[in-house]
DNA sequence: CTGTTAGCGCCTTCAA
DNA sequence: TTGAAGGCGCTAACAG
């Protein structure tokens, strides 16, 4: 069963293909009468435009590419990405766009995926969902001048359109909260250190210590992968120090669950012996026992704003809006930092 | 800066376009020598094929469509979809495919999205991530004879290529577990009742009751949306009955957290007063307090197998393999059903 | 093994 | 307001 083409519609309606094309793309210069006639035939024939052919002709795909972690990475499962995707899909839907999730083909590095997708004309724009130090993808996108928005921040360039929380400030506040509660031996557990988010959070932590005349103890900074298991292992290290911390800032809820598990196993009490404060405020933090104080980073909003910004760029709505947009965070204080 | 085309490569290499095309598609009937020559030029010119043009010419997009819940639905946030997507992306990557997430454009119903994507030639195949009773999407896909695989089951047709757990059996086992522990007043909290998964799980529950000569109490079956909040509210209803249940089967971890919260608020003890057993075994179940017995449905595997099945269909690897594939589940028993 | 010739289905000048 | 013609970049016969 062959697909109905624009030509078929044209024939049956007794008009030229270009006329039908104009109806499809809602061109104004066309009489209401022929428009209705064509629409009727389109309906009768159950015609749908071939979007591949359209894309080829007008160089527009009505698709944006979202770069997620590759399936091998633990972080793929972080609720953050799902929430961000939800925000993005809300905006793409409103703009009649769809989303392409490019996956790493055999042997492809992240930049290769980008190149293939962009040079292959598969998308009109890109959303990056995270950033690393000296990020190759950002570098490539910037140099190729392809429309994109970063969820996160970029350390090297100042002209990257991006949406992010003020992670440094959030971390500063979170650390200050612990200090206010009388804690001085505050450790920091992070995910991969080349990740910009982690760097920012670490900076805020260090600054808070500094501003409160607490000297930074190198033993108290440890980091590894972004997983629950890694939270567990890192905490184990902390608890084996001669001078164990009285509180921990953890860069992600998932990791903090691992941390909590280890702390309990070693018979320490949260928050009495060790306070715990974390980031991302996924549902995990709320239902942990004790519940975990966490920074709500509003991931859905991050995705939403990133996508809106991308559409602004695509539509050339001048870049009057600031390149770097900040989404508000909120400290959700829970039992893990409440003195009882 | 115009993109380098196949033609440019052909000229510079001194061969015809078709020769270059053959190199791109790794056609066998071409001499190693010219192949190398062309590859060299492709490299020099930094050529990438325009995949839109390819698709138009050969009617193949190297993309599969994954139908997720729309952004308005609470269930969008269920970890299940993220895990399934991870499994899918593993397989698409291996097959050099990408994933299109079609979003509901303004005013589009679910079937409309399907039609647009399929008739628009945007994908080679579709993966449906859930199913409802009298599912319009399934009906449409089946009738249009478009390659697709369902993660889940279909009640109406027997010839739908699908991958699913044996949810009825799983639920039967879970219920039997509670019965074995001496519970007789077992309630069932489900998500939307038109969802096939819920129906299956409910059937298993009922069958287990039946086989154990426990009469099914209609007051003990309640259901609503697939959210934490709905779990909370539904449990509230249960606890207001004259004869409150001594255990609850909950159709999803997220809901069971809501249930747990309500139970605690009303000062009942889990598992002593009320046992709780749930489905999906997301990390939430593990870290709840008390931890929740849950069925591990192996979502990543569901996604993976669904995608592999889809590729089998696309490659005409005869349908020798059974249409309905079952992925094993596992009961993970935790504190919420352990008598202490 | 390689080149030539037509399209794939649509959009976009340009002319009428 | 409409139609004709050419082209988007690539592939698929068909020759040779």
mmCIF file of C-alpha atoms in Angstrom, chain B residues 112-303:
data_model
loop_
_atom_site.group_PDB
_atom_site.id
_atom_site.type_symbol
_atom_site.label_atom_id
_atom_site.label_comp_id
_atom_site.label_asym_id
_atom_site.label_seq_id
_atom_site.Cartn_x
_atom_site.Cartn_y
_atom_site.Cartn_z
ATOM 1 C CA UNK B 112 -2.452 11.227 15.941
ATOM 2 C CA UNK B 113 1.157 11.275 17.000
ATOM 3 C CA UNK B 114 1.591 7.783 15.667
ATOM 4 C CA UNK B 115 -0.012 8.635 12.360
ATOM 5 C CA UNK B 116 2.060 11.710 11.869
ATOM 6 C CA UNK B 117 5.266 9.919 12.651
ATOM 7 C CA UNK B 118 4.549 6.864 10.576
ATOM 8 C CA UNK B 119 2.966 8.479 7.553
ATOM 9 C CA UNK B 120 5.604 11.161 7.743
ATOM 10 C CA UNK B 121 8.175 8.410 7.274
ATOM 11 C CA UNK B 122 10.105 9.492 10.294
ATOM 12 C CA UNK B 123 10.865 6.075 11.735
ATOM 13 C CA UNK B 124 11.406 2.509 10.631
ATOM 14 C CA UNK B 125 9.614 0.998 13.583
ATOM 15 C CA UNK B 126 7.892 1.772 16.830
ATOM 16 C CA UNK B 127 8.173 0.654 20.419
ATOM 17 C CA UNK B 128 5.125 1.136 22.571
ATOM 18 C CA UNK B 129 6.022 1.331 26.242
ATOM 19 C CA UNK B 130 2.649 0.430 27.697
ATOM 20 C CA UNK B 131 -0.811 -0.686 26.747
ATOM 21 C CA UNK B 132 -4.372 -0.036 27.695
ATOM 22 C CA UNK B 133 -7.527 -1.967 27.264
ATOM 23 C CA UNK B 134 -8.838 -1.442 23.717
ATOM 24 C CA UNK B 135 -5.704 0.427 22.912
ATOM 25 C CA UNK B 136 -6.219 2.678 19.917
ATOM 26 C CA UNK B 137 -2.528 2.851 19.165
ATOM 27 C CA UNK B 138 -2.154 -0.893 19.005
ATOM 28 C CA UNK B 139 -5.199 -1.143 16.827
ATOM 29 C CA UNK B 140 -3.833 1.431 14.443
ATOM 30 C CA UNK B 141 -0.376 -0.070 14.248
ATOM 31 C CA UNK B 142 -1.737 -3.518 13.707
ATOM 32 C CA UNK B 143 -4.079 -2.443 10.943
ATOM 33 C CA UNK B 144 -1.540 -0.325 9.181
ATOM 34 C CA UNK B 145 0.856 -3.219 9.359
ATOM 35 C CA UNK B 146 3.693 -1.036 10.547
ATOM 36 C CA UNK B 147 6.592 -2.750 12.345
ATOM 37 C CA UNK B 148 6.221 -2.346 16.069
ATOM 38 C CA UNK B 149 6.744 -4.043 19.378
ATOM 39 C CA UNK B 150 4.794 -3.582 22.544
ATOM 40 C CA UNK B 151 6.326 -3.555 25.972
ATOM 41 C CA UNK B 152 3.390 -4.996 27.805
ATOM 42 C CA UNK B 153 0.504 -7.153 26.740
ATOM 43 C CA UNK B 154 -2.512 -6.793 24.581
ATOM 44 C CA UNK B 155 -5.867 -8.185 25.617
ATOM 45 C CA UNK B 156 -7.689 -7.968 22.312
ATOM 46 C CA UNK B 157 -5.328 -9.474 19.757
ATOM 47 C CA UNK B 158 -3.147 -12.468 19.968
ATOM 48 C CA UNK B 159 -0.706 -11.584 17.236
ATOM 49 C CA UNK B 160 0.957 -8.521 18.715
ATOM 50 C CA UNK B 161 4.744 -8.767 18.960
ATOM 51 C CA UNK B 162 5.331 -7.993 22.581
ATOM 52 C CA UNK B 163 7.665 -8.326 25.502
ATOM 53 C CA UNK B 164 6.312 -8.515 28.985
ATOM 54 C CA UNK B 165 6.621 -10.095 32.379
ATOM 55 C CA UNK B 166 4.104 -12.619 33.476
ATOM 56 C CA UNK B 167 2.449 -10.045 35.661
ATOM 57 C CA UNK B 168 -0.424 -12.264 36.591
ATOM 58 C CA UNK B 169 1.869 -14.955 37.866
ATOM 59 C CA UNK B 170 4.042 -12.443 39.652
ATOM 60 C CA UNK B 171 1.053 -11.000 41.377
ATOM 61 C CA UNK B 172 -0.183 -14.438 42.218
ATOM 62 C CA UNK B 173 3.099 -15.244 43.877
ATOM 63 C CA UNK B 174 3.227 -11.992 45.720
ATOM 64 C CA UNK B 175 -0.256 -12.475 47.061
ATOM 65 C CA UNK B 176 0.503 -16.054 47.980
ATOM 66 C CA UNK B 177 3.461 -14.831 49.926
ATOM 67 C CA UNK B 178 1.226 -12.665 52.044
ATOM 68 C CA UNK B 179 -1.198 -15.512 52.516
ATOM 69 C CA UNK B 180 1.605 -17.786 53.577
ATOM 70 C CA UNK B 181 2.485 -15.265 56.218
ATOM 71 C CA UNK B 182 -0.994 -15.672 57.597
ATOM 72 C CA UNK B 183 -2.617 -12.638 56.073
ATOM 73 C CA UNK B 184 -6.177 -12.944 54.871
ATOM 74 C CA UNK B 185 -7.421 -9.408 54.535
ATOM 75 C CA UNK B 186 -5.393 -8.445 51.549
ATOM 76 C CA UNK B 187 -6.159 -5.255 49.691
ATOM 77 C CA UNK B 188 -5.073 -4.283 46.202
ATOM 78 C CA UNK B 189 -4.106 -0.759 45.238
ATOM 79 C CA UNK B 190 -3.691 -0.199 41.541
ATOM 80 C CA UNK B 191 -2.989 2.516 39.034
ATOM 81 C CA UNK B 192 -5.409 3.299 36.259
ATOM 82 C CA UNK B 193 -7.667 0.319 35.777
ATOM 83 C CA UNK B 194 -7.717 0.470 32.006
ATOM 84 C CA UNK B 195 -4.008 -0.214 32.025
ATOM 85 C CA UNK B 196 -3.314 -3.792 31.040
ATOM 86 C CA UNK B 197 -0.496 -4.212 33.535
ATOM 87 C CA UNK B 198 -2.830 -3.356 36.357
ATOM 88 C CA UNK B 199 -5.463 -5.696 35.040
ATOM 89 C CA UNK B 200 -2.979 -8.555 34.924
ATOM 90 C CA UNK B 201 -1.713 -7.857 38.368
ATOM 91 C CA UNK B 202 -5.204 -7.674 39.683
ATOM 92 C CA UNK B 203 -6.092 -10.984 38.079
ATOM 93 C CA UNK B 204 -3.169 -12.720 39.710
ATOM 94 C CA UNK B 205 -4.150 -11.291 43.037
ATOM 95 C CA UNK B 206 -7.720 -12.468 42.685
ATOM 96 C CA UNK B 207 -6.687 -15.893 41.560
ATOM 97 C CA UNK B 208 -4.419 -16.314 44.560
ATOM 98 C CA UNK B 209 -7.217 -15.347 46.888
ATOM 99 C CA UNK B 210 -9.488 -17.754 45.170
ATOM 100 C CA UNK B 211 -7.074 -20.658 45.263
ATOM 101 C CA UNK B 212 -6.728 -20.084 48.965
ATOM 102 C CA UNK B 213 -10.403 -19.835 49.646
ATOM 103 C CA UNK B 214 -10.296 -16.235 50.598
ATOM 104 C CA UNK B 215 -13.286 -14.398 49.336
ATOM 105 C CA UNK B 216 -12.543 -11.279 47.365
ATOM 106 C CA UNK B 217 -13.721 -8.167 49.154
ATOM 107 C CA UNK B 218 -14.694 -5.438 46.734
ATOM 108 C CA UNK B 219 -13.875 -2.763 49.232
ATOM 109 C CA UNK B 220 -10.305 -3.927 49.090
ATOM 110 C CA UNK B 221 -9.838 -3.102 45.456
ATOM 111 C CA UNK B 222 -9.180 0.533 44.808
ATOM 112 C CA UNK B 223 -7.262 2.340 42.171
ATOM 113 C CA UNK B 224 -6.559 5.699 40.700
ATOM 114 C CA UNK B 225 -3.589 7.374 39.102
ATOM 115 C CA UNK B 226 -0.089 5.966 39.082
ATOM 116 C CA UNK B 227 1.328 8.429 41.577
ATOM 117 C CA UNK B 228 2.699 8.603 45.031
ATOM 118 C CA UNK B 229 -0.096 10.944 46.030
ATOM 119 C CA UNK B 230 -2.726 8.587 44.771
ATOM 120 C CA UNK B 231 -1.138 5.788 46.802
ATOM 121 C CA UNK B 232 -1.475 8.000 49.813
ATOM 122 C CA UNK B 233 -5.106 8.860 49.218
ATOM 123 C CA UNK B 234 -6.181 5.348 48.355
ATOM 124 C CA UNK B 235 -4.580 3.998 51.499
ATOM 125 C CA UNK B 236 -6.427 6.607 53.470
ATOM 126 C CA UNK B 237 -9.654 5.140 52.157
ATOM 127 C CA UNK B 238 -8.593 1.644 53.071
ATOM 128 C CA UNK B 239 -7.774 2.687 56.589
ATOM 129 C CA UNK B 240 -11.170 4.212 57.032
ATOM 130 C CA UNK B 241 -12.980 0.970 56.363
ATOM 131 C CA UNK B 242 -14.640 -0.780 59.224
ATOM 132 C CA UNK B 243 -12.604 -3.821 58.584
ATOM 133 C CA UNK B 244 -9.195 -2.601 57.591
ATOM 134 C CA UNK B 245 -6.843 -4.855 55.646
ATOM 135 C CA UNK B 246 -3.860 -6.572 57.213
ATOM 136 C CA UNK B 247 -1.798 -6.297 54.044
ATOM 137 C CA UNK B 248 -1.737 -4.504 50.722
ATOM 138 C CA UNK B 249 -0.510 -5.339 47.280
ATOM 139 C CA UNK B 250 0.446 -2.123 45.552
ATOM 140 C CA UNK B 251 0.865 -2.027 41.818
ATOM 141 C CA UNK B 252 3.855 0.274 41.821
ATOM 142 C CA UNK B 253 6.669 1.345 44.124
ATOM 143 C CA UNK B 254 5.909 5.002 43.842
ATOM 144 C CA UNK B 255 2.369 4.387 44.983
ATOM 145 C CA UNK B 256 3.565 2.187 47.784
ATOM 146 C CA UNK B 257 5.639 5.027 49.183
ATOM 147 C CA UNK B 258 2.470 7.057 49.421
ATOM 148 C CA UNK B 259 0.759 4.125 51.021
ATOM 149 C CA UNK B 260 3.561 3.696 53.507
ATOM 150 C CA UNK B 261 3.403 7.325 54.460
ATOM 151 C CA UNK B 262 -0.301 7.134 55.203
ATOM 152 C CA UNK B 263 0.058 3.943 57.166
ATOM 153 C CA UNK B 264 2.726 5.492 59.340
ATOM 154 C CA UNK B 265 0.700 8.606 59.881
ATOM 155 C CA UNK B 266 -2.130 6.521 61.186
ATOM 156 C CA UNK B 267 0.268 4.828 63.564
ATOM 157 C CA UNK B 268 0.009 1.418 62.089
ATOM 158 C CA UNK B 269 3.163 -0.635 61.877
ATOM 159 C CA UNK B 270 4.565 -2.185 58.732
ATOM 160 C CA UNK B 271 4.780 -5.154 58.523
ATOM 161 C CA UNK B 272 3.240 -6.008 61.897
ATOM 162 C CA UNK B 273 -0.176 -4.434 61.410
ATOM 163 C CA UNK B 274 -0.105 -4.125 57.693
ATOM 164 C CA UNK B 275 2.197 -5.839 55.252
ATOM 165 C CA UNK B 276 3.079 -4.117 52.028
ATOM 166 C CA UNK B 277 4.241 -5.666 48.783
ATOM 167 C CA UNK B 278 4.792 -3.852 45.566
ATOM 168 C CA UNK B 279 5.918 -3.926 41.951
ATOM 169 C CA UNK B 280 8.806 -2.651 39.840
ATOM 170 C CA UNK B 281 11.542 -2.740 42.442
ATOM 171 C CA UNK B 282 12.837 0.682 41.785
ATOM 172 C CA UNK B 283 15.495 1.934 44.108
ATOM 173 C CA UNK B 284 12.713 3.539 46.089
ATOM 174 C CA UNK B 285 11.570 0.204 47.431
ATOM 175 C CA UNK B 286 15.018 -0.635 48.614
ATOM 176 C CA UNK B 287 15.564 2.534 50.563
ATOM 177 C CA UNK B 288 12.151 2.998 52.022
ATOM 178 C CA UNK B 289 11.825 2.443 55.732
ATOM 179 C CA UNK B 290 10.922 -0.251 56.262
ATOM 180 C CA UNK B 291 12.189 -1.486 52.943
ATOM 181 C CA UNK B 292 9.493 -2.751 50.651
ATOM 182 C CA UNK B 293 9.117 -6.208 49.182
ATOM 183 C CA UNK B 294 8.810 -5.726 45.469
ATOM 184 C CA UNK B 295 8.744 -7.545 42.168
ATOM 185 C CA UNK B 296 11.789 -6.809 40.087
ATOM 186 C CA UNK B 297 10.412 -6.669 36.570
ATOM 187 C CA UNK B 298 13.784 -6.099 34.941
ATOM 188 C CA UNK B 299 12.810 -3.007 32.983
ATOM 189 C CA UNK B 300 16.143 -2.626 31.261
ATOM 190 C CA UNK B 301 15.767 -6.115 29.890
ATOM 191 C CA UNK B 302 12.225 -5.379 28.775
ATOM 192 C CA UNK B 303 13.483 -2.445 26.755
#
